Short mmCIF file of C-alpha atoms in Angstrom, two decimals:
data_model
loop_
_atom_site.label_atom_id
_atom_site.label_comp_id
_atom_site.label_asym_id
_atom_site.label_seq_id
_atom_site.Cartn_x
_atom_site.Cartn_y
_atom_site.Cartn_z
CA UNK J 30 129.06 132.11 298.39
CA UNK J 31 128.42 128.49 297.43
CA UNK J 32 129.67 127.33 300.79
CA UNK J 33 127.35 125.56 303.18
CA UNK J 34 127.01 127.24 306.55
CA UNK J 35 128.65 130.15 308.25
CA UNK J 36 131.49 128.02 309.56
CA UNK J 37 132.54 127.05 306.03
CA UNK J 38 132.25 130.65 304.91
CA UNK J 39 134.52 131.80 307.75
CA UNK J 40 137.03 129.08 306.91
CA UNK J 41 137.19 130.11 303.26
CA UNK J 42 137.47 133.80 304.12
CA UNK J 43 140.21 133.04 306.64
CA UNK J 44 142.20 131.11 304.05
CA UNK J 45 141.60 133.91 301.55
CA UNK J 46 143.08 136.39 304.04
CA UNK J 47 139.97 138.37 305.00
CA UNK J 48 139.48 136.93 308.50
CA UNK J 49 141.67 135.92 311.39
CA UNK J 50 140.78 134.18 314.63
CA UNK J 51 142.48 133.84 317.99
CA UNK J 52 143.03 130.69 320.02
CA UNK J 53 139.90 131.61 321.98
CA UNK J 54 137.82 131.62 318.81
CA UNK J 55 137.49 135.38 318.41
CA UNK J 56 137.11 136.36 314.75
CA UNK J 57 138.24 139.72 313.31
CA UNK J 58 138.63 141.39 309.93
CA UNK J 59 142.13 141.66 308.50
CA UNK J 60 143.53 144.80 306.84
CA UNK J 61 142.84 143.14 303.47
CA UNK J 62 139.16 142.78 304.32
CA UNK J 63 138.89 146.40 305.39
CA UNK J 64 140.40 147.51 302.08
CA UNK J 65 138.01 145.43 299.98
CA UNK J 66 134.62 146.86 299.15
CA UNK J 67 133.25 143.70 297.56
CA UNK J 68 134.15 140.03 298.01
CA UNK J 69 133.65 137.92 294.89
CA UNK J 70 132.54 134.44 296.11
CA UNK J 71 133.73 132.55 293.02
CA UNK J 72 137.17 134.13 293.26
CA UNK J 73 137.45 133.24 296.96
CA UNK J 74 136.47 129.62 296.40
CA UNK J 75 138.79 129.20 293.41
CA UNK J 76 141.80 130.72 295.17
CA UNK J 77 141.30 128.68 298.34
CA UNK J 78 140.84 125.41 296.46
CA UNK J 79 143.86 126.06 294.25
CA UNK J 80 145.97 126.79 297.33
CA UNK J 81 144.73 123.62 299.06
CA UNK J 82 145.69 121.58 295.99
CA UNK J 83 149.14 123.19 295.91
CA UNK J 84 149.73 122.42 299.60
CA UNK J 85 148.52 118.86 299.14
CA UNK J 86 150.96 118.29 296.26
CA UNK J 87 153.81 119.85 298.25
CA UNK J 88 153.05 117.67 301.28
CA UNK J 89 153.02 114.56 299.09
CA UNK J 90 156.34 115.60 297.55
CA UNK J 91 157.87 116.23 300.97
CA UNK J 92 156.70 112.82 302.19
CA UNK J 93 158.33 111.17 299.19
CA UNK J 94 161.58 112.96 299.93
CA UNK J 95 161.46 111.65 303.50
CA UNK J 96 161.17 108.02 302.40
CA UNK J 97 164.45 106.16 302.85
CA UNK J 98 165.21 102.44 302.76
CA UNK J 99 164.50 101.12 306.27
CA UNK J 100 166.52 98.63 308.20
CA UNK J 101 169.19 98.02 305.55
CA UNK J 102 172.08 100.19 306.64
CA UNK J 103 174.41 99.86 309.56
CA UNK J 104 173.88 103.58 310.14
CA UNK J 105 170.30 102.75 311.13
CA UNK J 106 171.55 101.51 314.48
CA UNK J 107 170.38 103.42 317.51
CA UNK J 108 173.94 104.51 318.25
CA UNK J 109 174.47 106.40 314.98
CA UNK J 110 172.83 109.78 315.34
CA UNK J 111 172.31 112.62 317.77
CA UNK J 112 173.84 112.72 321.23
CA UNK J 113 170.63 111.72 322.98
CA UNK J 114 170.39 108.67 320.73
CA UNK J 115 173.96 107.71 321.49
CA UNK J 116 173.31 108.07 325.24
CA UNK J 117 170.15 105.97 324.94
CA UNK J 118 172.01 103.34 322.93
CA UNK J 119 174.68 103.04 325.62
CA UNK J 120 172.06 102.87 328.37
CA UNK J 121 170.01 100.16 326.68
CA UNK J 122 172.93 97.99 325.57
CA UNK J 123 175.31 98.45 328.50
CA UNK J 124 173.45 99.55 331.62
CA UNK J 125 170.05 97.84 331.84
CA UNK J 126 169.46 94.11 332.13
CA UNK J 127 167.79 91.93 329.48
CA UNK J 128 164.78 91.59 331.81
CA UNK J 129 164.49 95.38 332.04
CA UNK J 130 164.63 95.65 328.25
CA UNK J 131 161.79 93.14 327.98
CA UNK J 132 159.72 95.19 330.43
CA UNK J 133 160.53 98.33 328.43
CA UNK J 134 159.25 96.62 325.28
CA UNK J 135 156.11 95.58 327.14
CA UNK J 136 155.48 99.17 328.25
CA UNK J 137 156.14 100.50 324.73
CA UNK J 138 153.62 98.10 323.20
CA UNK J 139 151.02 99.05 325.77
CA UNK J 140 151.57 102.72 324.98
CA UNK J 141 151.18 101.86 321.28
CA UNK J 142 147.69 100.45 321.81
CA UNK J 143 148.41 96.78 322.50
CA UNK J 144 146.35 95.01 325.16
CA UNK J 145 147.06 91.94 327.30
CA UNK J 146 150.81 92.35 326.77
CA UNK J 147 152.78 89.73 328.68
CA UNK J 148 156.50 89.02 328.96
CA UNK J 149 156.87 85.25 328.68
CA UNK J 150 160.54 84.81 327.83
CA UNK J 151 161.67 81.31 328.65
CA UNK J 152 164.77 79.35 327.72
CA UNK J 153 164.27 77.13 324.70
CA UNK J 154 161.18 78.99 323.48
CA UNK J 155 162.65 79.96 320.11
CA UNK J 156 163.49 83.47 321.20
CA UNK J 157 159.89 84.44 321.98
CA UNK J 158 159.93 87.06 324.72
CA UNK J 159 156.25 87.95 324.97
CA UNK J 160 152.83 88.22 323.42
CA UNK J 161 150.01 90.73 323.12
CA UNK J 162 146.97 91.74 321.14
CA UNK J 163 147.13 94.65 318.71
CA UNK J 164 143.85 96.54 318.39
CA UNK J 165 143.06 98.31 315.12
CA UNK J 166 140.59 101.19 315.47
CA UNK J 167 138.76 99.32 318.20
CA UNK J 168 137.25 96.80 315.76
CA UNK J 169 139.91 94.35 314.60
CA UNK J 170 142.63 92.69 316.62
CA UNK J 171 145.71 90.59 315.92
CA UNK J 172 147.54 88.22 318.21
CA UNK J 173 151.21 89.21 318.14
CA UNK J 174 154.30 87.43 319.43
CA UNK J 175 157.40 89.55 319.97
CA UNK J 176 161.10 89.13 320.44
CA UNK J 177 163.36 91.89 321.71
CA UNK J 178 167.15 91.84 321.57
CA UNK J 179 169.49 94.43 323.03
CA UNK J 180 172.62 94.03 320.94
CA UNK J 181 175.30 96.21 319.39
CA UNK J 182 175.42 94.40 316.07
CA UNK J 183 172.97 93.22 313.42
CA UNK J 184 170.23 90.61 313.43
CA UNK J 185 170.76 87.95 310.77
CA UNK J 186 168.26 86.21 308.51
CA UNK J 187 168.83 83.03 310.50
CA UNK J 188 167.58 84.69 313.70
CA UNK J 189 164.47 85.86 311.87
CA UNK J 190 163.83 82.35 310.51
CA UNK J 191 164.21 80.84 314.00
CA UNK J 192 161.75 83.39 315.35
CA UNK J 193 159.26 82.63 312.58
CA UNK J 194 159.53 78.92 313.25
CA UNK J 195 158.73 79.49 316.90
CA UNK J 196 155.68 81.67 316.17
CA UNK J 197 153.98 79.48 313.55
CA UNK J 198 150.52 78.48 314.73
CA UNK J 199 150.75 80.65 317.83
CA UNK J 200 150.03 84.16 316.54
CA UNK J 201 148.81 86.18 313.55
CA UNK J 202 151.96 88.32 313.34
CA UNK J 203 155.43 88.56 314.76
CA UNK J 204 157.33 91.64 315.94
CA UNK J 205 161.13 91.72 316.23
CA UNK J 206 162.59 94.70 318.12
CA UNK J 207 166.29 95.40 318.57
CA UNK J 208 168.66 98.16 319.61
CA UNK J 209 170.86 97.24 316.67
CA UNK J 210 170.08 96.76 312.98
CA UNK J 211 168.86 94.06 310.60
CA UNK J 212 170.98 92.75 307.77
CA UNK J 213 169.63 93.09 304.21
CA UNK J 214 169.12 89.32 304.19
CA UNK J 215 167.01 89.57 307.34
CA UNK J 216 164.84 92.25 305.72
CA UNK J 217 164.35 90.06 302.64
CA UNK J 218 163.43 87.14 304.88
CA UNK J 219 160.46 88.94 306.48
CA UNK J 220 159.04 89.86 303.06
CA UNK J 221 159.34 86.37 301.62
CA UNK J 222 156.18 85.26 299.81
CA UNK J 223 154.00 82.82 301.74
CA UNK J 224 155.83 83.26 305.04
CA UNK J 225 153.99 84.35 308.21
CA UNK J 226 154.27 88.15 308.52
CA UNK J 227 156.89 89.67 310.79
CA UNK J 228 157.48 93.37 311.41
CA UNK J 229 160.95 94.67 312.24
CA UNK J 230 161.88 97.64 314.43
CA UNK J 231 165.54 98.67 314.57
CA UNK J 232 167.36 100.89 317.03
CA UNK J 233 166.46 104.19 315.43
CA UNK J 234 162.79 103.32 315.24
CA UNK J 235 162.88 102.20 318.86
CA UNK J 236 164.47 105.48 319.95
CA UNK J 237 161.90 107.56 318.07
CA UNK J 238 159.01 105.61 319.58
CA UNK J 239 160.39 106.06 323.09
CA UNK J 240 160.71 109.79 322.39
CA UNK J 241 157.20 110.02 320.97
CA UNK J 242 155.67 108.40 324.04
CA UNK J 243 158.11 110.19 326.41
CA UNK J 244 159.19 106.90 327.96
CA UNK J 245 162.34 107.89 329.83
CA UNK J 246 162.92 110.73 327.36
CA UNK J 247 161.82 114.32 327.92
CA UNK J 248 161.56 116.90 325.17
CA UNK J 249 162.02 120.43 326.45
CA UNK J 250 160.27 123.20 324.55
CA UNK J 251 161.69 126.70 324.94
CA UNK J 252 159.07 129.44 324.83
CA UNK J 253 159.97 132.35 322.58
CA UNK J 254 157.77 135.44 322.58
CA UNK J 255 157.90 137.98 319.75
CA UNK J 256 155.99 141.19 319.22
CA UNK J 257 153.97 141.57 316.01
CA UNK J 258 154.10 145.34 315.56
CA UNK J 259 152.34 145.16 312.22
CA UNK J 260 149.28 143.60 313.88
CA UNK J 261 148.97 146.52 316.27
CA UNK J 262 149.53 149.04 313.49
CA UNK J 263 146.71 147.47 311.46
CA UNK J 264 144.14 147.94 314.24
#
């Protein structure tokens, strides 16, 4: 086969259906392989590459289907969704203090790869609650100023403009995090040409990030064991 190395050959034969391997790296012939007398290399390569192209197109199509307008709908609030999201929304907006929410944001940014994250919230500081440095692949870094608001409503364009005014000359980017939502005007404001860049994170995005990093949220996986009788019968 025109495949470099045994590892590549095994990979192609596995995708073709002639080989299988266990989690411990043990390779074995499949029933298909035992039935075949001759393996045609060109046929294997063509079939595998065609299947890879098909999967790639399907994945791209699925990703397009998943794209929805962010941050422009009241239903994007943390409270509109599953029960765990509703419980989290109530906890963040009703039960913890603003200081605790700032510390939660600080922890979330650290988990996301930020370094030197500090909570600096002071009265009369234009709504700036903290600062940090975002590292990109260990080579580039950006100084970021953030504001975090635990509210039940929507953040207006005026609040975004005030935040931008406070960050000018003090950071490369701004980050605005809230438990609520952003109005369409607020979203348009952050994409305005020539304005310092600001990223927005609404309640749903906040909830998903907390879940991803398991910050106060635990995901329980239930083990389900099934017997593959066909596998034994093919031995």
